Structure formats: structure tokens, C-alpha cells
PDB file of C-alpha atoms in Angstrom:
ATOM      1  CA  UNK J   1      -0.106   0.062   0.026  1.00 41.00           C
ATOM      2  CA  UNK J   2       1.462   3.375  -0.821  1.00 45.00           C
ATOM      3  CA  UNK J   3       0.539   6.408   1.080  1.00 47.00           C
ATOM      4  CA  UNK J   4       1.145  10.128  -0.026  1.00 48.00           C
ATOM      5  CA  UNK J   5       3.897  11.963   2.129  1.00 53.00           C
ATOM      6  CA  UNK J   6       1.564  15.100   2.928  1.00 58.00           C
ATOM      7  CA  UNK J   7      -0.683  12.780   4.946  1.00 60.00           C
ATOM      8  CA  UNK J   8       2.238  12.176   7.522  1.00 61.00           C
ATOM      9  CA  UNK J   9       3.127  15.862   7.595  1.00 60.00           C
ATOM     10  CA  UNK J  10      -0.395  16.819   8.653  1.00 64.00           C
ATOM     11  CA  UNK J  11      -0.245  14.334  11.391  1.00 66.00           C
ATOM     12  CA  UNK J  12       3.100  15.583  12.650  1.00 67.00           C
ATOM     13  CA  UNK J  13       1.902  19.201  12.602  1.00 68.00           C
ATOM     14  CA  UNK J  14      -1.135  18.274  14.516  1.00 68.00           C
ATOM     15  CA  UNK J  15       0.963  16.514  17.259  1.00 72.00           C
ATOM     16  CA  UNK J  16       3.414  19.311  17.539  1.00 72.00           C
ATOM     17  CA  UNK J  17       0.670  21.908  18.082  1.00 72.00           C
ATOM     18  CA  UNK J  18      -0.703  19.696  20.764  1.00 68.00           C
ATOM     19  CA  UNK J  19       2.625  19.397  22.552  1.00 70.00           C
ATOM     20  CA  UNK J  20       3.145  23.165  22.585  1.00 63.00           C
ATOM     21  CA  UNK J  21      -0.573  23.782  24.087  1.00 66.00           C
ATOM     22  CA  UNK J  22       0.170  21.361  26.783  1.00 53.00           C
ATOM     23  CA  UNK J  23       3.478  22.866  27.639  1.00 59.00           C
ATOM     24  CA  UNK J  24       2.133  26.361  27.624  1.00 53.00           C
ATOM     25  CA  UNK J  25      -0.740  25.377  30.054  1.00 52.00           C
ATOM     26  CA  UNK J  26       1.798  23.436  32.410  1.00 49.00           C
ATOM     27  CA  UNK J  27       4.072  26.527  32.718  1.00 52.00           C
ATOM     28  CA  UNK J  28       1.071  28.865  34.068  1.00 57.00           C
ATOM     29  CA  UNK J  29       2.651  30.591  37.098  1.00 66.00           C
ATOM     30  CA  UNK J  30       0.935  30.747  40.341  1.00 75.00           C
ATOM     31  CA  UNK J  31      -0.372  34.121  41.463  1.00 86.00           C
ATOM     32  CA  UNK J  32       1.499  35.754  44.249  1.00 89.00           C
ATOM     33  CA  UNK J  33       0.035  36.277  47.735  1.00 92.00           C
ATOM     34  CA  UNK J  34      -0.002  39.946  49.155  1.00 93.00           C
ATOM     35  CA  UNK J  35       0.768  40.423  52.937  1.00 93.00           C
ATOM     36  CA  UNK J  36      -0.298  43.884  54.112  1.00 91.00           C
ATOM     37  CA  UNK J  37       1.661  44.806  57.182  1.00 90.00           C
ATOM     38  CA  UNK J  38       0.536  47.297  60.001  1.00 87.00           C
ATOM     39  CA  UNK J  39       3.050  49.871  58.796  1.00 87.00           C
ATOM     40  CA  UNK J  40       1.228  50.133  55.430  1.00 86.00           C
ATOM     41  CA  UNK J  41       3.930  48.282  53.656  1.00 89.00           C
ATOM     42  CA  UNK J  42       3.210  45.214  51.384  1.00 90.00           C
ATOM     43  CA  UNK J  43       4.952  41.922  50.695  1.00 91.00           C
ATOM     44  CA  UNK J  44       4.283  40.033  47.482  1.00 91.00           C
ATOM     45  CA  UNK J  45       5.317  36.441  48.229  1.00 92.00           C
ATOM     46  CA  UNK J  46       4.228  32.796  47.862  1.00 92.00           C
ATOM     47  CA  UNK J  47       2.821  31.722  51.278  1.00 92.00           C
ATOM     48  CA  UNK J  48       4.024  28.203  52.419  1.00 91.00           C
ATOM     49  CA  UNK J  49       2.449  27.935  55.919  1.00 89.00           C
ATOM     50  CA  UNK J  50       0.263  29.816  58.479  1.00 87.00           C
ATOM     51  CA  UNK J  51       0.426  28.627  62.085  1.00 86.00           C
ATOM     52  CA  UNK J  52      -0.491  30.314  65.435  1.00 84.00           C
ATOM     53  CA  UNK J  53       2.403  32.728  65.682  1.00 87.00           C
ATOM     54  CA  UNK J  54       3.870  33.238  62.197  1.00 90.00           C
ATOM     55  CA  UNK J  55       3.282  33.110  58.564  1.00 92.00           C
ATOM     56  CA  UNK J  56       6.013  31.487  56.584  1.00 92.00           C
ATOM     57  CA  UNK J  57       6.575  32.292  52.942  1.00 92.00           C
ATOM     58  CA  UNK J  58       9.027  32.333  49.980  1.00 92.00           C
ATOM     59  CA  UNK J  59      10.136  35.228  47.848  1.00 89.00           C
ATOM     60  CA  UNK J  60       8.611  35.436  44.401  1.00 87.00           C
ATOM     61  CA  UNK J  61      12.065  36.401  43.115  1.00 85.00           C
ATOM     62  CA  UNK J  62      13.236  32.853  44.286  1.00 85.00           C
ATOM     63  CA  UNK J  63      10.361  30.440  44.787  1.00 84.00           C
ATOM     64  CA  UNK J  64      12.734  27.648  45.459  1.00 85.00           C
ATOM     65  CA  UNK J  65      14.922  29.277  47.827  1.00 84.00           C
ATOM     66  CA  UNK J  66      14.983  29.761  51.610  1.00 87.00           C
ATOM     67  CA  UNK J  67      11.901  30.009  53.771  1.00 87.00           C
ATOM     68  CA  UNK J  68      11.150  33.382  55.640  1.00 91.00           C
ATOM     69  CA  UNK J  69       8.639  34.261  58.295  1.00 89.00           C
ATOM     70  CA  UNK J  70       6.713  37.229  59.679  1.00 90.00           C
ATOM     71  CA  UNK J  71       4.832  37.411  63.019  1.00 90.00           C
ATOM     72  CA  UNK J  72       1.063  37.542  62.646  1.00 87.00           C
ATOM     73  CA  UNK J  73       1.003  40.618  65.183  1.00 86.00           C
ATOM     74  CA  UNK J  74       2.609  42.731  62.377  1.00 89.00           C
ATOM     75  CA  UNK J  75       0.363  41.575  59.665  1.00 91.00           C
ATOM     76  CA  UNK J  76      -2.945  43.584  58.877  1.00 89.00           C
ATOM     77  CA  UNK J  77      -4.478  41.316  56.322  1.00 90.00           C
ATOM     78  CA  UNK J  78      -3.435  38.652  53.566  1.00 92.00           C
ATOM     79  CA  UNK J  79      -4.780  38.711  50.097  1.00 91.00           C
ATOM     80  CA  UNK J  80      -4.150  35.298  48.633  1.00 90.00           C
ATOM     81  CA  UNK J  81      -3.525  34.536  44.970  1.00 87.00           C
ATOM     82  CA  UNK J  82      -6.997  32.789  44.599  1.00 88.00           C
ATOM     83  CA  UNK J  83      -8.969  35.987  45.656  1.00 88.00           C
ATOM     84  CA  UNK J  84      -9.537  35.174  49.330  1.00 89.00           C
ATOM     85  CA  UNK J  85      -8.702  37.858  52.003  1.00 89.00           C
ATOM     86  CA  UNK J  86      -8.015  37.284  55.484  1.00 88.00           C
ATOM     87  CA  UNK J  87      -7.716  39.955  58.327  1.00 86.00           C
ATOM     88  CA  UNK J  88      -5.773  39.812  61.529  1.00 81.00           C
ATOM     89  CA  UNK J  89      -7.013  41.663  64.804  1.00 76.00           C
ATOM     90  CA  UNK J  90      -4.235  43.869  66.381  1.00 64.00           C
ATOM     91  CA  UNK J  91      -2.589  42.358  69.469  1.00 55.00           C
ATOM     92  CA  UNK J  92      -0.579  44.252  72.048  1.00 49.00           C
ATOM     93  CA  UNK J  93       2.567  42.586  73.109  1.00 48.00           C
ATOM     94  CA  UNK J  94       3.088  43.357  76.827  1.00 45.00           C
ATOM     95  CA  UNK J  95       6.670  43.166  77.985  1.00 47.00           C
ATOM     96  CA  UNK J  96       7.964  42.788  81.754  1.00 46.00           C
ATOM     97  CA  UNK J  97       7.162  46.343  83.015  1.00 42.00           C
ATOM     98  CA  UNK J  98       7.894  45.841  86.585  1.00 42.00           C
ATOM     99  CA  UNK J  99      10.561  44.208  88.717  1.00 43.00           C
ATOM    100  CA  UNK J 100       9.672  42.558  92.129  1.00 49.00           C
ATOM    101  CA  UNK J 101      13.051  43.707  93.597  1.00 49.00           C
ATOM    102  CA  UNK J 102      14.035  46.858  91.812  1.00 51.00           C
ATOM    103  CA  UNK J 103      11.702  50.085  91.801  1.00 50.00           C
ATOM    104  CA  UNK J 104      10.746  51.471  88.494  1.00 50.00           C
ATOM    105  CA  UNK J 105      13.249  54.380  87.453  1.00 54.00           C
ATOM    106  CA  UNK J 106      11.760  57.811  87.151  1.00 52.00           C
ATOM    107  CA  UNK J 107      10.634  58.509  83.710  1.00 54.00           C
ATOM    108  CA  UNK J 108      12.609  61.174  81.839  1.00 55.00           C
ATOM    109  CA  UNK J 109      10.903  63.535  79.576  1.00 54.00           C
ATOM    110  CA  UNK J 110      11.213  62.191  76.004  1.00 58.00           C
ATOM    111  CA  UNK J 111      12.548  64.370  73.274  1.00 58.00           C
ATOM    112  CA  UNK J 112      10.111  64.484  70.112  1.00 55.00           C
ATOM    113  CA  UNK J 113      11.047  62.083  67.529  1.00 60.00           C
ATOM    114  CA  UNK J 114      11.219  62.896  63.802  1.00 54.00           C
ATOM    115  CA  UNK J 115       8.384  62.055  61.607  1.00 53.00           C
ATOM    116  CA  UNK J 116       8.836  58.551  60.448  1.00 52.00           C
ATOM    117  CA  UNK J 117       9.364  58.151  56.640  1.00 55.00           C
ATOM    118  CA  UNK J 118       6.339  56.368  55.149  1.00 52.00           C
ATOM    119  CA  UNK J 119       7.612  53.240  53.317  1.00 52.00           C
ATOM    120  CA  UNK J 120       7.017  52.771  49.624  1.00 52.00           C
ATOM    121  CA  UNK J 121       3.807  50.679  49.107  1.00 55.00           C
ATOM    122  CA  UNK J 122       4.694  49.598  45.419  1.00 57.00           C
ATOM    123  CA  UNK J 123       6.195  46.249  44.739  1.00 64.00           C
ATOM    124  CA  UNK J 124       9.975  45.956  45.020  1.00 62.00           C
ATOM    125  CA  UNK J 125      11.705  44.519  41.902  1.00 73.00           C
ATOM    126  CA  UNK J 126      13.267  41.005  42.726  1.00 77.00           C
ATOM    127  CA  UNK J 127      16.950  42.135  41.628  1.00 78.00           C
ATOM    128  CA  UNK J 128      16.701  45.109  43.861  1.00 81.00           C
ATOM    129  CA  UNK J 129      15.245  43.042  46.839  1.00 84.00           C
ATOM    130  CA  UNK J 130      17.967  40.492  46.348  1.00 83.00           C
ATOM    131  CA  UNK J 131      20.919  43.073  46.280  1.00 85.00           C
ATOM    132  CA  UNK J 132      19.531  44.545  49.395  1.00 83.00           C
ATOM    133  CA  UNK J 133      19.487  41.142  51.053  1.00 86.00           C
ATOM    134  CA  UNK J 134      22.977  40.584  50.191  1.00 86.00           C
ATOM    135  CA  UNK J 135      24.191  43.795  51.602  1.00 86.00           C
ATOM    136  CA  UNK J 136      22.431  43.240  54.913  1.00 86.00           C
ATOM    137  CA  UNK J 137      23.433  39.669  55.556  1.00 86.00           C
ATOM    138  CA  UNK J 138      26.364  38.482  57.790  1.00 86.00           C
ATOM    139  CA  UNK J 139      29.469  36.939  56.211  1.00 86.00           C
ATOM    140  CA  UNK J 140      28.223  33.410  57.543  1.00 86.00           C
ATOM    141  CA  UNK J 141      24.842  33.835  55.825  1.00 86.00           C
ATOM    142  CA  UNK J 142      26.478  35.040  52.637  1.00 86.00           C
ATOM    143  CA  UNK J 143      28.843  31.898  52.598  1.00 85.00           C
ATOM    144  CA  UNK J 144      25.756  29.775  53.091  1.00 86.00           C
ATOM    145  CA  UNK J 145      23.856  31.417  50.509  1.00 87.00           C
ATOM    146  CA  UNK J 146      26.969  31.325  48.055  1.00 88.00           C
ATOM    147  CA  UNK J 147      27.045  27.493  48.516  1.00 89.00           C
ATOM    148  CA  UNK J 148      23.352  27.069  48.098  1.00 91.00           C
ATOM    149  CA  UNK J 149      23.278  28.935  44.594  1.00 91.00           C
ATOM    150  CA  UNK J 150      26.381  27.704  43.341  1.00 88.00           C
ATOM    151  CA  UNK J 151      25.100  24.262  43.880  1.00 92.00           C
ATOM    152  CA  UNK J 152      21.768  24.836  42.215  1.00 91.00           C
ATOM    153  CA  UNK J 153      23.626  26.615  39.306  1.00 90.00           C
ATOM    154  CA  UNK J 154      25.669  23.353  38.593  1.00 90.00           C
ATOM    155  CA  UNK J 155      22.630  21.113  38.805  1.00 91.00           C
ATOM    156  CA  UNK J 156      20.681  23.490  36.331  1.00 87.00           C
ATOM    157  CA  UNK J 157      23.570  23.273  33.844  1.00 90.00           C
ATOM    158  CA  UNK J 158      23.712  19.587  34.108  1.00 92.00           C
ATOM    159  CA  UNK J 159      20.014  19.383  33.557  1.00 89.00           C
ATOM    160  CA  UNK J 160      20.281  21.584  30.337  1.00 87.00           C
ATOM    161  CA  UNK J 161      23.298  19.557  28.994  1.00 94.00           C
ATOM    162  CA  UNK J 162      21.661  16.170  29.719  1.00 91.00           C
ATOM    163  CA  UNK J 163      18.112  17.048  28.524  1.00 86.00           C
ATOM    164  CA  UNK J 164      19.354  18.678  25.271  1.00 91.00           C
ATOM    165  CA  UNK J 165      21.671  15.762  24.585  1.00 91.00           C
ATOM    166  CA  UNK J 166      19.134  13.015  25.112  1.00 90.00           C
ATOM    167  CA  UNK J 167      16.333  14.897  23.299  1.00 85.00           C
ATOM    168  CA  UNK J 168      18.571  15.203  20.233  1.00 90.00           C
ATOM    169  CA  UNK J 169      19.622  11.555  20.326  1.00 94.00           C
ATOM    170  CA  UNK J 170      16.065  10.292  20.558  1.00 89.00           C
ATOM    171  CA  UNK J 171      14.950  12.888  17.880  1.00 86.00           C
ATOM    172  CA  UNK J 172      17.871  11.558  15.548  1.00 90.00           C
ATOM    173  CA  UNK J 173      16.687   8.007  16.041  1.00 93.00           C
ATOM    174  CA  UNK J 174      13.132   8.791  15.316  1.00 84.00           C
ATOM    175  CA  UNK J 175      14.184  10.605  12.041  1.00 87.00           C
ATOM    176  CA  UNK J 176      16.189   7.644  11.002  1.00 86.00           C
ATOM    177  CA  UNK J 177      13.169   5.343  11.499  1.00 88.00           C
ATOM    178  CA  UNK J 178      10.997   7.352   9.420  1.00 82.00           C
ATOM    179  CA  UNK J 179      13.632   7.724   6.738  1.00 83.00           C
ATOM    180  CA  UNK J 180      14.326   4.065   6.562  1.00 83.00           C
ATOM    181  CA  UNK J 181      10.547   3.315   6.007  1.00 81.00           C
ATOM    182  CA  UNK J 182      10.201   5.300   2.795  1.00 82.00           C
ATOM    183  CA  UNK J 183      11.471   4.518  -0.656  1.00 79.00           C
ATOM    184  CA  UNK J 184      13.184   6.954  -2.957  1.00 76.00           C
ATOM    185  CA  UNK J 185       9.813   8.343  -4.069  1.00 78.00           C
ATOM    186  CA  UNK J 186       8.897   9.194  -0.435  1.00 74.00           C
ATOM    187  CA  UNK J 187       6.219   6.520  -0.182  1.00 82.00           C
ATOM    188  CA  UNK J 188       6.116   3.710   2.310  1.00 77.00           C
ATOM    189  CA  UNK J 189       7.137   0.349   1.408  1.00 74.00           C
ATOM    190  CA  UNK J 190       4.487  -1.612   3.174  1.00 82.00           C
ATOM    191  CA  UNK J 191       1.862  -1.078   5.862  1.00 83.00           C
ATOM    192  CA  UNK J 192       4.334  -2.321   8.387  1.00 86.00           C
ATOM    193  CA  UNK J 193       6.810   0.356   7.323  1.00 82.00           C
ATOM    194  CA  UNK J 194       3.942   3.061   7.863  1.00 83.00           C
ATOM    195  CA  UNK J 195       3.382   1.770  11.434  1.00 87.00           C
ATOM    196  CA  UNK J 196       7.050   1.903  12.096  1.00 83.00           C
ATOM    197  CA  UNK J 197       7.443   5.465  10.659  1.00 82.00           C
ATOM    198  CA  UNK J 198       4.552   6.672  12.993  1.00 85.00           C
ATOM    199  CA  UNK J 199       6.594   5.254  15.978  1.00 85.00           C
ATOM    200  CA  UNK J 200       9.598   7.162  14.619  1.00 85.00           C
ATOM    201  CA  UNK J 201       7.610  10.384  14.084  1.00 87.00           C
ATOM    202  CA  UNK J 202       6.501  10.260  17.853  1.00 87.00           C
ATOM    203  CA  UNK J 203      10.040   9.693  18.853  1.00 86.00           C
ATOM    204  CA  UNK J 204      11.162  12.585  16.591  1.00 82.00           C
ATOM    205  CA  UNK J 205       8.636  14.964  18.015  1.00 87.00           C
ATOM    206  CA  UNK J 206       9.107  13.926  21.683  1.00 88.00           C
ATOM    207  CA  UNK J 207      12.987  14.129  21.481  1.00 84.00           C
ATOM    208  CA  UNK J 208      12.730  17.744  19.992  1.00 84.00           C
ATOM    209  CA  UNK J 209      10.159  18.699  22.702  1.00 89.00           C
ATOM    210  CA  UNK J 210      12.160  17.335  25.647  1.00 84.00           C
ATOM    211  CA  UNK J 211      15.542  18.908  24.363  1.00 85.00           C
ATOM    212  CA  UNK J 212      13.691  22.277  24.151  1.00 90.00           C
ATOM    213  CA  UNK J 213      11.940  22.106  27.419  1.00 90.00           C
ATOM    214  CA  UNK J 214      14.646  20.526  29.638  1.00 85.00           C
ATOM    215  CA  UNK J 215      17.423  22.378  27.912  1.00 83.00           C
ATOM    216  CA  UNK J 216      15.878  25.880  28.205  1.00 91.00           C
ATOM    217  CA  UNK J 217      14.758  25.203  31.816  1.00 90.00           C
ATOM    218  CA  UNK J 218      18.046  23.941  32.850  1.00 86.00           C
ATOM    219  CA  UNK J 219      20.235  26.620  31.263  1.00 90.00           C
ATOM    220  CA  UNK J 220      17.730  29.546  32.423  1.00 91.00           C
ATOM    221  CA  UNK J 221      18.000  28.073  36.012  1.00 87.00           C
ATOM    222  CA  UNK J 222      21.824  27.723  35.887  1.00 88.00           C
ATOM    223  CA  UNK J 223      22.328  31.170  34.723  1.00 90.00           C
ATOM    224  CA  UNK J 224      20.094  32.708  37.151  1.00 89.00           C
ATOM    225  CA  UNK J 225      21.693  30.953  40.202  1.00 91.00           C
ATOM    226  CA  UNK J 226      25.080  31.430  38.857  1.00 90.00           C
ATOM    227  CA  UNK J 227      24.562  35.162  38.630  1.00 90.00           C
ATOM    228  CA  UNK J 228      23.418  35.190  42.253  1.00 90.00           C
ATOM    229  CA  UNK J 229      26.341  33.314  43.288  1.00 88.00           C
ATOM    230  CA  UNK J 230      28.640  35.681  41.588  1.00 89.00           C
ATOM    231  CA  UNK J 231      26.845  38.560  43.218  1.00 87.00           C
ATOM    232  CA  UNK J 232      27.354  37.256  46.697  1.00 89.00           C
ATOM    233  CA  UNK J 233      30.976  36.371  45.864  1.00 88.00           C
ATOM    234  CA  UNK J 234      31.648  39.971  44.926  1.00 88.00           C
ATOM    235  CA  UNK J 235      30.037  41.159  48.071  1.00 87.00           C
ATOM    236  CA  UNK J 236      32.492  38.848  50.130  1.00 86.00           C
ATOM    237  CA  UNK J 237      35.549  40.113  48.311  1.00 89.00           C
ATOM    238  CA  UNK J 238      34.442  43.598  48.865  1.00 87.00           C
ATOM    239  CA  UNK J 239      34.276  43.096  52.664  1.00 85.00           C
ATOM    240  CA  UNK J 240      37.551  41.105  52.635  1.00 84.00           C
ATOM    241  CA  UNK J 241      35.811  37.952  53.742  1.00 83.00           C
ATOM    242  CA  UNK J 242      36.783  34.529  52.440  1.00 80.00           C
ATOM    243  CA  UNK J 243      34.391  32.256  50.721  1.00 74.00           C
ATOM    244  CA  UNK J 244      35.231  29.310  52.737  1.00 67.00           C
ATOM    245  CA  UNK J 245      37.028  28.732  56.093  1.00 59.00           C
ATOM    246  CA  UNK J 246      38.404  25.150  57.096  1.00 59.00           C
ATOM    247  CA  UNK J 247      40.694  23.914  59.616  1.00 57.00           C
ATOM    248  CA  UNK J 248      42.947  21.012  58.658  1.00 62.00           C
ATOM    249  CA  UNK J 249      44.466  18.809  61.547  1.00 67.00           C
ATOM    250  CA  UNK J 250      47.955  17.170  60.726  1.00 64.00           C
ATOM    251  CA  UNK J 251      50.354  14.890  62.735  1.00 60.00           C
ATOM    252  CA  UNK J 252      53.933  14.147  62.055  1.00 65.00           C
ATOM    253  CA  UNK J 253      55.003  10.730  63.445  1.00 67.00           C
ATOM    254  CA  UNK J 254      58.809  11.449  63.038  1.00 72.00           C
ATOM    255  CA  UNK J 255      58.583  14.733  65.193  1.00 66.00           C
ATOM    256  CA  UNK J 256      55.809  13.329  67.220  1.00 64.00           C
ATOM    257  CA  UNK J 257      53.938  16.673  66.928  1.00 63.00           C
ATOM    258  CA  UNK J 258      50.708  17.771  65.682  1.00 60.00           C
ATOM    259  CA  UNK J 259      49.545  21.043  64.194  1.00 59.00           C
ATOM    260  CA  UNK J 260      46.302  22.707  62.907  1.00 50.00           C
ATOM    261  CA  UNK J 261      46.144  24.580  59.544  1.00 58.00           C
ATOM    262  CA  UNK J 262      43.639  27.384  58.883  1.00 47.00           C
ATOM    263  CA  UNK J 263      42.894  27.531  55.342  1.00 52.00           C
ATOM    264  CA  UNK J 264      40.837  30.606  53.801  1.00 51.00           C
ATOM    265  CA  UNK J 265      39.656  30.288  50.271  1.00 59.00           C
ATOM    266  CA  UNK J 266      38.762  33.546  48.517  1.00 49.00           C
TER     267      UNK J 266
END
């Protein structure tokens, strides 16, 4: 049986359009939650957990990064991404205002405080927020952040290279199967060859789709995390702080003496 080649082209085009539609729907981002604080500022975040005392969240600039928290006493309301809103009553945190042994000191007249600057309520850009976090973090925290983002950058690059390589190999195998099932005129040699060509076409489309998807996601993640690690490294160098600190013990049997070596990696 001979089948004209345009019939296969129409089937391949329909399958390719279906793959792109499924991929576009799978990558729909989650809407951010908005935390309104009592000082009239806002936090656009992804809330992970709400317990009795605090609300735990992740930043929209780094949804897979570390977990942060804010006290409920500082929150006025939360507008969730699905449209629901939750309000919180103001609570007064009373400190230990008396001591059973020492009398309270006489209060001094307080000087008038300058008017507090009203914080901006607009959304903060992720790059600006990350740069501010780096400037305000301690050297120990910066070293921990550097290790975290450097590891994720390497994992992203490995994912991109592996995904692209495997996808291209699978697509090449599928292309070879389709080509071997046709004669010089572009027709199938038999019905069995037509079925084999269809399997090869599925492999070809799946390989290209996998290479594009996993390769793009991997390289983008690797580049973003690598840029963050480089930003942290520059901040540590600016402060004169080493990236890693290690203590290496050693022992000399001939001299019967031990020593400790402090290693600083910049």
C-alpha cells in the first residue's frame, strides 16, 4: 500500500501543536499572595504555611529558595492569590514592665521624635530586593547562600546539557526510523513500514520537545543561580571575607607533633 507523504506531514503538525499547547498550560505561574503589614507596607510572596504565631513564605524572586517568616502581630491582612482575603486583629505585646526587687526608675521627658518616613507601598523588583538582602546579610549567611546558589547553578547546567543531549539523540533515532521506512519516491514500502514510521515520528517530536523544554529550563536556572552566586562572591570580596574557612589537623610521626592549619579560600 502506498500513502502520500503530505498525510504524515499533517499528522506531525497536529501532534506538534498539541505538545506546545500542553507545555504552555503546564507553565502557568502561580499568582502571588499579598501580605499587608501594619506599617502600610506590602509583601508580594508565595505563602507556604500559616500557624498560630507566624506566617512562613518564599520570595517570588526565588520560589525555590530559603523560607522566611513574619509575625502575625505585624500583619493587618493577607490577600491570597486565589482572591480570598484574611484579616488579623491587632494584638498588644506586653513586656515585663515591673520588677519585684528593683523599683521602676523615674521617667525622663522624651524628646520629640522625627516623623517616620512612610515606606513605599509599590512592589519591589526582585533584583533590587536580592541586592538589599546581600548587603544586609552577615558573612556566615553569605557563605551559606553562596554554596546554595552555586550548587543549584551546577545542577541547572547539568540538567540543560543532559536534557538537550538526550532529546537530540532520541529525535535523531526517530528521524532515521522514518527515513528508512520510505522508498526513494517518499512512499511507504508496506503497511508495517507505515506503522514503524509513525513510531519514529513520535520519537522525533518527543525528542525535540524534550530537548527544548529541559534544555531551556536547565540553562535558565543555571544562569540565574550562577549570577546570584557571583553577586554574593563579589560582596564577600568587597568585605575582605573568605568564601570558605576550614581547619585541617595534621600529625608528624617523626617529630611526634601535631598542628592545625587554617585555610581561607577567597
